[in-house]
């Protein structure tokens, strides 16, 4: 092996160099005769001048020819051994480089003796006297020069993905390592980057900083550019209305992307079929070949809208003839919302059953508690709007109005029995046949008690009987009466009593303002002013409890269940009758004479 290091100095020059560096001999002690020393001095001075010139020339030569550390130099491989290449870089310098530095990611090193290579001189000499070389650093310097030029010219560079790091991947750009963000790998998220590892492919430099050693590249920019060119070419051949074949590439909640041969089109879920499609996966699968129609093309954004149902017959063209108003059909519940339920009459034709048309009796109830998804139901067609592609359906119309049925089967006066469903401040709600309710008002609870008191006797869930007092089908109201179960004691008591009748009552209490009397169990009150025609006799104390007196009925109030009674009115009526029968006071007969004659006539 050649000796590395600086070039050695040999020959006379070296000898002269050594002479000038020898230690001066000691002065001789023996005196000698003085001689002329000019010639010797001249020779000594000439030697010193020659050495200085040589040293200057030597230093200049070394500075000019010997490469500086930290630069790239050319060398020749003189041997390959023990996994290393021995490289002669000239200037009596040799160094060793690991073979792996000559290999690209994923490839075996290709190096052999005799090859000329460029290496980076890290140090002229190490502890073993060898030059410290690096092929990898040389490639890096070369790569940076090349990449900076490509970045300035906005050109693509070639590289290979060789590792995974946080947030992306590492890429070898022919000696320089760049960062490839995960979002820049492909136009769509890549779940498995295995097939891309070690594969040489073009990249676009997004950013680079040589001082910091940072390079950011993008593979997505290359793909988008090539796709844009391809899309433009494919789109130029398409026109709206064309029918083409495509392959389902991706499925989302709102539709599917179909590959038309280099360009993707969106097949929206609403354009897949005339019927309701909850999710595209119901009718499509990835990789499936489908026939679609080009609905719309946006030349600026290169977006294509596709449709499948447009290639099929529109079922709405025959809806009016197949589903006349008032007709009843069987359909399937496809969707339930807060405001109603959608019922499919046939594929592609759906109608809405509004919540108000779902049940005669269940008000303010969520549709999901009346019907369920996929349930088959009978519905009536209420309205059709072909322009808006809407059909209004009714569920309750397929059944008879329960209030009409109740009115037919339970006329007024019929006795019914039901459960107390609810108690409110104004009455009771009783459950009746047909899943409907009837109301018992406070005033219809009892004849004797106040409604507010009588309602305290009832609890929710009690079974009670009542009498139907009124049925209003239009307003969907049924009035019931519990007190009517025992008849009307007031009506029974008064019998044929009417206004003007003379009845006999019994005094039950003496008050300051009059007297309280009863008639067949019915209480009434005669005011002081009605106790007599004669003002002097209008004294309650002249009566006693238990007295029976005749009175005239002045009023019959069925609502308040009271009789208006008056002794005064009876006396006036009797006087009038006597005058008409026995004479007039105007003829000269006194009232006493007339009444006496009337009394005598009664006695006879």
Coordinates of C-alpha atoms in Angstrom, one line a residue:
X1 CA 0.0 0.0 0.0
X2 CA 1.2 3.5 -0.8
X3 CA 2.1 5.7 2.1
X4 CA -0.5 8.4 2.5
X5 CA 0.2 11.9 3.7
X6 CA 2.3 14.7 2.3
X7 CA 4.9 14.0 -0.4
X8 CA 8.4 13.3 1.1
X9 CA 11.5 15.5 0.4
X10 CA 14.5 13.5 -0.9
X11 CA 17.9 14.3 -2.6
X12 CA 20.3 17.2 -2.2
X13 CA 17.5 19.6 -1.3
X14 CA 16.7 17.4 1.6
X15 CA 20.3 17.3 2.6
X16 CA 20.6 21.0 2.4
X17 CA 17.5 21.4 4.4
X18 CA 18.9 19.2 7.1
X19 CA 22.2 21.2 7.2
X20 CA 20.4 24.4 7.8
X21 CA 18.7 22.8 10.7
X22 CA 21.8 21.3 12.4
X23 CA 22.9 22.6 15.8
X24 CA 25.9 25.0 15.4
X25 CA 29.1 23.6 16.4
X26 CA 30.9 25.1 19.5
X27 CA 33.5 27.7 18.8
X28 CA 37.1 26.3 18.6
X29 CA 39.2 27.3 21.6
X30 CA 42.5 27.2 19.8
X31 CA 43.3 30.4 18.1
X32 CA 43.9 30.4 14.4
X33 CA 45.3 33.0 12.2
X34 CA 42.7 35.3 10.7
X35 CA 41.8 34.6 7.1
X36 CA 39.4 36.2 4.6
X37 CA 36.0 34.6 5.0
X38 CA 34.1 36.5 2.2
X39 CA 33.8 33.5 -0.1
X40 CA 32.5 31.2 2.6
X41 CA 30.0 33.7 3.8
X42 CA 28.8 34.2 0.2
X43 CA 28.2 30.5 -0.2
X44 CA 26.3 30.3 3.1
X45 CA 24.1 33.1 2.2
X46 CA 23.4 31.5 -1.2
X47 CA 22.3 28.3 0.5
X48 CA 20.0 30.1 2.8
X49 CA 18.4 32.0 -0.1
X50 CA 17.9 28.7 -2.1
X51 CA 16.2 27.0 0.9
X52 CA 13.8 29.9 1.5
X53 CA 12.8 29.9 -2.2
X54 CA 12.3 26.1 -2.2
X55 CA 10.2 26.2 0.9
X56 CA 8.0 28.9 -0.6
X57 CA 7.7 27.0 -3.9
X58 CA 6.9 23.8 -2.0
X59 CA 4.2 25.4 0.2
X60 CA 2.7 27.1 -2.9
X61 CA 2.7 23.7 -4.7
X62 CA 1.0 22.0 -1.7
X63 CA -1.6 24.7 -1.4
X64 CA -2.4 24.5 -5.1
X65 CA -2.6 20.8 -5.6
X66 CA -3.7 19.3 -2.3
X67 CA -7.6 19.3 -2.1
X68 CA -9.2 21.1 0.8
X69 CA -11.1 19.1 3.4
X70 CA -14.9 19.4 3.1
X71 CA -14.9 19.3 -0.7
X72 CA -15.8 16.7 -3.3
X73 CA -12.9 15.0 -5.1
X74 CA -12.6 12.3 -7.8
X75 CA -11.1 9.0 -7.0
X76 CA -10.5 5.5 -8.4
X77 CA -11.5 2.2 -6.8
X78 CA -8.3 0.2 -6.4
X79 CA -9.8 -2.7 -4.4
X80 CA -13.0 -4.0 -2.8
X81 CA -12.6 -6.0 0.4
X82 CA -14.3 -6.6 3.7
X83 CA -17.4 -4.7 2.7
X84 CA -15.4 -1.6 1.8
X85 CA -14.1 0.0 -1.3
X86 CA -10.5 1.3 -1.2
X87 CA -10.3 4.6 -3.2
X88 CA -7.2 6.4 -4.4
X89 CA -7.9 10.2 -4.6
X90 CA -4.4 11.1 -5.7
X91 CA -1.9 13.2 -3.9
X92 CA -0.5 10.0 -2.2
X93 CA -3.9 9.7 -0.4
X94 CA -6.2 6.7 0.0
X95 CA -9.3 6.0 2.0
X96 CA -12.0 3.5 2.7
X97 CA -15.8 3.7 2.0
X98 CA -18.5 1.2 3.1
X99 CA -20.1 -0.5 0.1
X100 CA -23.6 0.4 1.4
X101 CA -22.9 4.0 0.6
X102 CA -22.8 3.1 -3.1
X103 CA -26.3 1.5 -3.0
X104 CA -29.6 3.1 -3.7
X105 CA -32.5 2.3 -1.3
X106 CA -33.7 -1.2 -1.9
X107 CA -30.9 -2.0 -4.3
X108 CA -27.5 -3.9 -4.1
X109 CA -24.3 -1.8 -4.5
X110 CA -22.7 -1.8 -7.9
X111 CA -19.0 -1.0 -7.5
X112 CA -15.9 -2.7 -8.8
X113 CA -12.1 -2.1 -8.9
X114 CA -11.2 0.4 -11.6
X115 CA -14.4 2.5 -11.3
X116 CA -14.1 6.2 -11.0
X117 CA -16.2 7.8 -8.3
X118 CA -16.7 11.1 -6.6
X119 CA -16.2 11.1 -2.8
X120 CA -16.4 13.7 -0.1
X121 CA -13.0 14.5 1.7
X122 CA -14.0 14.8 5.3
X123 CA -10.4 14.7 6.6
X124 CA -6.9 14.4 4.9
X125 CA -5.6 12.0 7.5
X126 CA -7.0 10.0 10.4
X127 CA -5.2 8.1 13.2
X128 CA -4.2 5.4 10.8
X129 CA -2.8 7.8 8.3
X130 CA -5.7 7.3 5.8
X131 CA -8.0 9.9 4.2
X132 CA -11.5 10.0 5.6
X133 CA -13.9 9.7 2.7
X134 CA -17.7 9.5 2.2
X135 CA -19.6 8.6 -0.9
X136 CA -22.9 9.4 0.7
X137 CA -21.9 13.0 1.5
X138 CA -20.6 13.4 -2.0
X139 CA -23.9 12.2 -3.4
X140 CA -25.7 14.6 -1.0
X141 CA -23.7 17.6 -2.2
X142 CA -24.2 16.6 -5.8
X143 CA -27.9 16.1 -5.2
X144 CA -28.4 19.4 -3.5
X145 CA -26.9 21.2 -6.4
X146 CA -29.1 19.3 -8.8
X147 CA -32.2 19.8 -6.6
X148 CA -31.7 23.5 -6.2
X149 CA -31.5 23.9 -9.9
X150 CA -34.7 21.8 -10.4
X151 CA -36.5 23.8 -7.7
X152 CA -35.5 27.1 -9.3
X153 CA -36.7 25.8 -12.7
X154 CA -39.9 24.2 -11.2
X155 CA -39.0 20.8 -12.5
X156 CA -39.9 17.4 -11.3
X157 CA -37.3 15.2 -9.5
X158 CA -37.0 11.5 -9.2
X159 CA -36.9 9.7 -5.9
X160 CA -37.9 6.6 -3.9
X161 CA -39.8 6.4 -0.7
X162 CA -37.7 4.3 1.8
X163 CA -39.0 5.0 5.3
X164 CA -42.0 6.1 7.4
X165 CA -41.8 8.9 9.9
X166 CA -44.3 10.8 12.0
X167 CA -46.7 12.6 9.7
X168 CA -45.4 11.1 6.5
X169 CA -42.5 9.4 4.7
X170 CA -38.8 9.9 3.9
X171 CA -37.8 10.0 0.2
X172 CA -34.3 9.5 -1.3
X173 CA -33.8 12.0 -4.1
X174 CA -30.5 10.6 -5.3
X175 CA -28.5 11.3 -2.2
X176 CA -30.6 14.0 -0.5
X177 CA -33.3 12.9 2.0
X178 CA -36.7 14.7 1.7
X179 CA -39.9 14.7 3.7
X180 CA -43.1 13.6 2.0
X181 CA -46.2 14.6 4.2
X182 CA -48.9 12.0 4.4
X183 CA -51.4 14.4 2.8
X184 CA -49.1 14.7 -0.3
X185 CA -48.8 11.0 -1.0
X186 CA -51.9 10.7 -3.2
X187 CA -55.1 12.6 -4.2
X188 CA -57.0 10.4 -1.7
X189 CA -55.9 9.1 1.7
X190 CA -53.6 6.1 1.3
X191 CA -54.2 3.3 3.9
X192 CA -51.3 1.1 2.7
X193 CA -48.2 2.7 1.4
X194 CA -46.4 -0.6 1.0
X195 CA -46.6 -0.8 -2.8
X196 CA -45.0 2.6 -3.1
X197 CA -42.0 1.8 -1.0
X198 CA -38.7 1.7 -2.9
X199 CA -40.4 2.5 -6.2
X200 CA -38.7 5.2 -8.3
X201 CA -41.2 7.9 -9.2
X202 CA -41.4 11.6 -9.9
X203 CA -41.9 14.2 -7.1
X204 CA -42.5 17.9 -7.0
X205 CA -40.3 20.0 -4.6
X206 CA -42.6 22.2 -2.5
X207 CA -39.9 23.8 -0.2
X208 CA -36.2 23.4 0.4
X209 CA -33.7 25.0 2.8
X210 CA -30.0 23.9 2.2
X211 CA -28.7 25.6 5.3
X212 CA -31.1 23.6 7.5
X213 CA -31.1 20.6 5.3
X214 CA -34.8 20.5 4.8
X215 CA -36.6 19.4 1.6
X216 CA -40.4 18.9 1.4
X217 CA -41.8 17.1 -1.7
X218 CA -45.2 16.1 -3.1
X219 CA -46.3 13.1 -5.0
X220 CA -49.9 14.4 -5.1
X221 CA -49.0 17.4 -7.2
X222 CA -47.7 15.1 -9.9
X223 CA -50.8 13.0 -9.8
X224 CA -53.1 15.9 -9.9
X225 CA -51.3 17.4 -12.8
X226 CA -51.4 14.2 -14.8
X227 CA -55.0 13.6 -13.8
X228 CA -55.9 17.1 -14.8
X229 CA -54.5 16.5 -18.2
X230 CA -56.2 13.1 -18.4
X231 CA -59.5 14.6 -17.2
X232 CA -59.4 17.4 -19.7
X233 CA -58.9 14.8 -22.5
X234 CA -61.7 12.6 -21.3
X235 CA -64.1 15.4 -20.6
X236 CA -63.5 16.9 -24.1
X237 CA -65.0 13.6 -25.5
X238 CA -68.1 13.7 -23.3
X239 CA -71.3 15.6 -23.8
X240 CA -74.3 15.9 -21.5
X241 CA -76.8 13.1 -22.1
X242 CA -74.2 10.5 -23.1
X243 CA -74.6 7.0 -21.8
X244 CA -71.3 5.5 -20.7
X245 CA -69.9 2.6 -18.7
X246 CA -68.0 3.2 -15.5
X247 CA -66.5 1.4 -12.6
X248 CA -67.5 2.2 -9.0
X249 CA -64.4 3.5 -7.4
X250 CA -65.5 4.7 -4.0
X251 CA -68.8 4.8 -2.0
X252 CA -69.8 7.6 0.5
X253 CA -72.9 8.4 2.4
X254 CA -74.1 10.8 -0.2
X255 CA -73.2 8.9 -3.4
X256 CA -70.6 7.0 -5.3
X257 CA -67.6 8.0 -7.5
X258 CA -67.5 6.3 -10.8
X259 CA -64.3 6.0 -12.9
X260 CA -65.1 6.8 -16.5
X261 CA -61.6 5.9 -17.8
X262 CA -59.3 8.4 -16.2
X263 CA -61.8 10.8 -14.8
X264 CA -64.3 10.4 -11.9
X265 CA -67.9 11.4 -11.9
X266 CA -70.2 11.7 -8.9
X267 CA -73.3 9.6 -8.9
X268 CA -75.5 11.2 -6.2
X269 CA -77.6 8.9 -4.1
X270 CA -80.8 10.7 -5.3
X271 CA -79.9 9.9 -8.9
X272 CA -79.3 6.1 -8.4
X273 CA -83.0 5.1 -8.5
X274 CA -86.5 6.5 -8.6
X275 CA -87.2 5.0 -5.2
X276 CA -85.7 6.1 -1.9
X277 CA -82.1 4.9 -1.3
X278 CA -81.0 5.2 2.3
X279 CA -77.3 4.3 1.4
X280 CA -75.6 3.8 -1.9
X281 CA -74.2 0.4 -0.7
X282 CA -77.8 -0.9 -1.0
X283 CA -77.5 -1.0 -4.8
X284 CA -73.8 -0.5 -5.6
X285 CA -70.5 -2.2 -4.6
X286 CA -66.9 -1.1 -5.2
X287 CA -65.5 -2.5 -8.4
X288 CA -68.9 -3.0 -10.0
X289 CA -69.3 -1.9 -13.6
X290 CA -72.4 0.3 -14.1
X291 CA -74.1 2.1 -17.0
X292 CA -74.7 5.8 -16.2
X293 CA -75.8 8.9 -18.0
X294 CA -73.9 12.1 -18.0
X295 CA -76.2 14.7 -16.5
X296 CA -74.0 17.7 -16.2
X297 CA -70.4 18.7 -17.0
X298 CA -68.6 21.7 -15.5
X299 CA -65.8 22.5 -18.0
X300 CA -64.1 24.9 -15.5
X301 CA -63.9 22.6 -12.5
X302 CA -63.9 19.3 -14.5
X303 CA -66.7 18.0 -12.3
X304 CA -69.1 15.5 -13.8
X305 CA -72.6 14.6 -12.4
X306 CA -73.9 11.2 -13.3
X307 CA -77.3 9.4 -13.1
X308 CA -78.6 5.9 -13.2
X309 CA -82.4 6.4 -12.8
X310 CA -82.4 8.6 -15.9
X311 CA -81.9 5.5 -17.9
X312 CA -85.1 4.0 -16.5
X313 CA -88.8 4.8 -17.0
X314 CA -90.1 7.5 -14.7
X315 CA -92.9 5.9 -12.6
X316 CA -94.4 9.4 -12.0
X317 CA -95.7 9.5 -15.5
X318 CA -98.4 7.1 -14.6
X319 CA -99.1 8.1 -11.0
X320 CA -102.3 10.0 -11.8
X321 CA -103.9 7.1 -13.6
X322 CA -102.8 4.4 -11.2
X323 CA -103.7 6.2 -7.9
X324 CA -106.9 8.2 -8.3
X325 CA -108.1 10.4 -5.4
X326 CA -109.9 8.4 -2.7
X327 CA -108.5 5.1 -3.8
X328 CA -107.1 2.8 -1.1
X329 CA -103.7 1.0 -1.6
X330 CA -101.3 -1.1 0.3
X331 CA -97.8 0.4 0.8
X332 CA -94.6 -0.1 2.8
X333 CA -93.4 2.4 5.4
X334 CA -89.9 3.5 4.3
X335 CA -89.1 6.4 6.6
X336 CA -90.5 7.9 9.8
X337 CA -90.0 11.6 10.7
X338 CA -91.4 13.9 13.4
X339 CA -94.1 15.2 11.0
X340 CA -95.2 11.9 9.5
X341 CA -94.3 8.7 7.7
X342 CA -93.3 8.0 4.1
X343 CA -95.1 5.1 2.4
X344 CA -93.8 3.5 -0.8
X345 CA -96.7 2.7 -3.1
X346 CA -94.3 1.2 -5.7
X347 CA -90.6 1.6 -6.4
X348 CA -90.0 5.2 -7.1
X349 CA -93.4 6.5 -5.8
X350 CA -93.7 7.5 -2.2
X351 CA -96.4 9.4 -0.4
X352 CA -96.4 11.2 2.9
X353 CA -98.9 10.3 5.6
X354 CA -98.9 13.5 7.7
X355 CA -99.1 13.0 11.5
X356 CA -102.5 14.6 11.5
X357 CA -103.8 11.9 9.1
X358 CA -102.5 8.9 11.0
X359 CA -105.1 8.3 13.7
X360 CA -108.5 9.5 14.6
X361 CA -107.8 9.3 18.3
X362 CA -104.0 9.5 18.9
X363 CA -103.3 13.2 18.9
X364 CA -99.8 14.8 19.4
X365 CA -98.2 11.3 19.3
X366 CA -94.9 10.6 17.4
X367 CA -95.6 8.7 14.2
X368 CA -93.1 6.1 15.3
X369 CA -95.6 5.0 18.0
X370 CA -98.3 4.4 15.4
X371 CA -96.3 2.7 12.6
X372 CA -92.9 1.1 12.2
X373 CA -90.4 1.0 9.3
X374 CA -91.0 -1.7 6.7
X375 CA -94.6 -2.2 8.0
X376 CA -97.2 -2.7 5.4
X377 CA -100.2 -0.4 5.8
X378 CA -103.4 0.5 3.9
X379 CA -103.6 4.2 2.9
X380 CA -106.0 6.4 1.0
X381 CA -104.8 8.8 -1.7
X382 CA -105.8 12.3 -0.5
X383 CA -103.9 14.6 -3.0
X384 CA -101.5 14.3 -5.9
X385 CA -99.1 17.0 -7.1
X386 CA -97.3 15.6 -10.2
X387 CA -95.3 18.8 -10.7
X388 CA -93.8 18.6 -7.2
X389 CA -93.9 14.8 -7.3
X390 CA -95.8 14.6 -4.1
X391 CA -98.6 12.3 -2.9
X392 CA -100.6 13.0 0.3
X393 CA -101.9 9.9 1.9
X394 CA -104.2 9.2 4.8
X395 CA -104.0 6.3 7.2
X396 CA -107.0 7.1 9.4
X397 CA -109.3 7.5 6.4
X398 CA -109.1 3.7 5.8
X399 CA -111.1 3.3 9.0
X400 CA -114.5 4.7 10.1
X401 CA -114.7 7.7 12.2
X402 CA -115.0 6.3 15.8
X403 CA -117.2 9.3 16.8
X404 CA -119.7 8.4 13.9
X405 CA -119.7 4.8 15.0
X406 CA -120.3 5.8 18.7
X407 CA -123.1 8.1 17.7
X408 CA -124.8 5.3 15.8
X409 CA -124.4 2.7 18.5
X410 CA -124.8 4.9 21.6
X411 CA -127.6 7.5 21.1
X412 CA -128.4 10.1 23.7
X413 CA -129.6 8.6 27.0
X414 CA -127.6 5.4 26.5
X415 CA -125.8 4.2 29.7
X416 CA -122.0 3.5 29.2
X417 CA -119.2 2.3 31.5
X418 CA -115.5 3.2 31.3
X419 CA -112.3 3.9 33.1
X420 CA -111.4 7.3 34.4
X421 CA -108.5 8.3 32.1
X422 CA -107.9 11.8 33.4
X423 CA -109.1 14.2 36.0
X424 CA -109.0 18.0 35.3
X425 CA -110.3 21.1 37.0
X426 CA -113.4 21.1 34.8
X427 CA -114.4 17.4 34.9
X428 CA -113.6 13.7 34.3
X429 CA -112.5 12.0 31.0
X430 CA -113.9 8.5 30.6
X431 CA -112.5 5.9 28.2
X432 CA -115.2 4.7 25.7
X433 CA -115.4 2.0 23.1
X434 CA -113.5 2.8 19.9
X435 CA -110.5 4.2 21.8
X436 CA -112.2 7.6 22.3
X437 CA -113.0 9.6 25.5
X438 CA -116.1 11.2 26.8
X439 CA -116.2 14.1 29.3
X440 CA -118.3 14.4 32.5
X441 CA -118.5 18.1 33.4
X442 CA -118.4 19.2 37.0
X443 CA -122.0 20.1 36.8
X444 CA -122.9 16.6 35.7
X445 CA -121.3 14.8 38.7
X446 CA -124.0 15.1 41.4
X447 CA -127.4 16.6 42.0
X448 CA -126.8 17.4 45.6
X449 CA -123.0 18.3 45.8
X450 CA -121.1 21.1 44.2
X451 CA -119.0 19.9 41.3
X452 CA -115.7 20.9 43.0
X453 CA -116.6 18.7 46.0
X454 CA -118.1 15.8 44.0
X455 CA -115.0 15.4 41.8
X456 CA -112.9 14.6 45.0
X457 CA -114.7 11.2 45.1
X458 CA -113.1 9.9 41.9
X459 CA -109.6 8.6 41.2
X460 CA -107.8 7.9 38.0
X461 CA -108.4 4.3 37.0
X462 CA -111.8 4.0 38.6
X463 CA -114.5 2.3 36.6
X464 CA -117.6 4.5 36.5
X465 CA -121.0 4.5 34.7
X466 CA -122.5 7.4 33.0
X467 CA -125.3 8.4 30.6
X468 CA -124.6 9.9 27.1
X469 CA -126.0 13.4 27.1
X470 CA -124.6 14.7 23.8
X471 CA -122.4 13.5 20.8
X472 CA -120.8 16.1 18.5
X473 CA -119.2 14.2 15.6
X474 CA -117.8 17.2 13.9
X475 CA -116.0 18.6 17.0
X476 CA -115.2 15.0 18.1
X477 CA -116.9 15.6 21.5
X478 CA -118.9 13.3 23.7
X479 CA -120.7 14.7 26.8
X480 CA -121.6 12.3 29.6
X481 CA -123.5 12.6 32.9
X482 CA -123.1 10.6 36.0
X483 CA -125.9 12.3 38.0
X484 CA -128.4 11.4 35.3
X485 CA -128.0 7.7 36.2
X486 CA -130.5 8.2 39.0
X487 CA -132.9 10.3 37.0
X488 CA -133.7 13.9 37.9
X489 CA -135.2 14.2 41.4
X490 CA -136.2 17.8 40.7
X491 CA -138.2 16.8 37.7
X492 CA -139.7 13.8 39.6
X493 CA -140.6 16.0 42.5
X494 CA -142.3 18.8 40.7
X495 CA -144.2 16.4 38.5
X496 CA -146.8 18.4 36.7
X497 CA -146.1 21.6 38.7
X498 CA -145.7 24.6 36.4
X499 CA -145.8 28.3 36.7
X500 CA -149.2 29.5 38.2
X501 CA -149.9 26.2 40.0
X502 CA -151.1 26.4 43.6
X503 CA -149.2 23.9 45.8
X504 CA -149.1 23.2 49.5
X505 CA -145.7 23.5 51.2
X506 CA -144.5 22.9 54.8
X507 CA -142.6 25.6 56.8
X508 CA -139.2 24.2 57.8
X509 CA -137.4 27.4 59.0
X510 CA -138.2 31.0 60.1
X511 CA -135.7 33.6 58.9
X512 CA -135.6 37.4 59.2
X513 CA -135.9 37.7 55.5
X514 CA -138.6 35.2 55.0
X515 CA -139.4 31.5 55.6
X516 CA -137.9 28.3 54.2
X517 CA -140.4 25.7 53.0
X518 CA -140.2 22.3 51.3
X519 CA -142.3 20.7 48.6
X520 CA -141.9 16.9 48.2
X521 CA -138.4 17.1 49.4
X522 CA -137.4 20.2 47.4
X523 CA -136.4 23.2 49.4
X524 CA -137.5 26.8 48.5
X525 CA -137.5 30.2 50.1
X526 CA -140.4 32.7 50.3
X527 CA -139.2 36.2 50.8
X528 CA -140.7 38.6 53.4
X529 CA -142.3 40.6 50.6
X530 CA -144.1 37.5 49.2
X531 CA -145.6 36.5 52.6
X532 CA -148.8 38.5 52.2
X533 CA -150.7 40.9 50.0
X534 CA -151.2 43.0 53.1
X535 CA -147.9 44.8 54.1
X536 CA -148.8 44.5 57.8
X537 CA -149.0 40.7 57.5
X538 CA -145.6 40.4 55.8
X539 CA -144.1 39.1 59.1
X540 CA -142.2 35.7 59.2
X541 CA -142.9 35.3 62.9
X542 CA -146.6 34.8 62.3
X543 CA -145.7 31.4 60.8
X544 CA -144.4 28.3 62.8
X545 CA -142.3 25.4 61.8
X546 CA -144.5 22.6 60.6
X547 CA -147.3 24.9 59.3
X548 CA -148.7 23.9 55.9
X549 CA -149.6 26.8 53.7
X550 CA -150.8 27.2 50.1
X551 CA -148.6 29.1 47.8
X552 CA -148.5 30.1 44.1
X553 CA -145.6 28.9 41.8
X554 CA -144.1 32.0 40.2
X555 CA -141.1 30.3 38.6
X556 CA -139.7 26.9 37.7
X557 CA -135.9 27.0 37.3
X558 CA -134.6 23.7 36.2
X559 CA -131.1 24.9 35.9
X560 CA -130.8 26.1 39.5
X561 CA -133.3 23.4 40.5
X562 CA -135.5 25.8 42.5
X563 CA -139.2 26.8 42.6
X564 CA -140.2 30.4 42.9
X565 CA -143.1 30.6 45.5
X566 CA -145.3 33.4 46.8
X567 CA -148.2 33.7 49.2
X568 CA -148.9 37.2 48.0
X569 CA -149.2 36.0 44.4
X570 CA -151.7 33.4 45.5
X571 CA -153.8 36.0 47.4
X572 CA -153.8 38.4 44.4
X573 CA -154.8 35.6 42.1
X574 CA -157.6 34.5 44.4
X575 CA -158.9 38.1 44.6
X576 CA -158.9 38.5 40.9
X577 CA -160.8 35.3 40.4
X578 CA -163.4 36.2 43.1
X579 CA -164.0 39.6 41.5
X580 CA -164.4 38.0 38.1
X581 CA -166.9 35.5 39.5
X582 CA -168.9 37.4 42.1
X583 CA -168.8 41.0 41.1
X584 CA -166.8 44.1 40.8
X585 CA -165.8 46.6 43.3
X586 CA -166.7 49.3 40.9
X587 CA -170.5 48.4 41.2
X588 CA -170.5 49.4 44.8
X589 CA -169.8 46.0 46.4
X590 CA -166.9 46.1 48.9
X591 CA -164.0 43.7 48.6
X592 CA -165.2 42.0 51.9
X593 CA -168.6 41.5 50.4
X594 CA -167.1 39.9 47.3
X595 CA -164.7 37.7 49.2
X596 CA -167.5 36.7 51.6
X597 CA -169.7 35.7 48.7
X598 CA -166.8 33.8 47.2
X599 CA -166.1 32.0 50.5
X600 CA -169.8 31.2 50.9
X601 CA -169.8 29.8 47.4
X602 CA -166.9 27.6 48.2
X603 CA -168.6 26.3 51.3
X604 CA -171.8 25.5 49.4

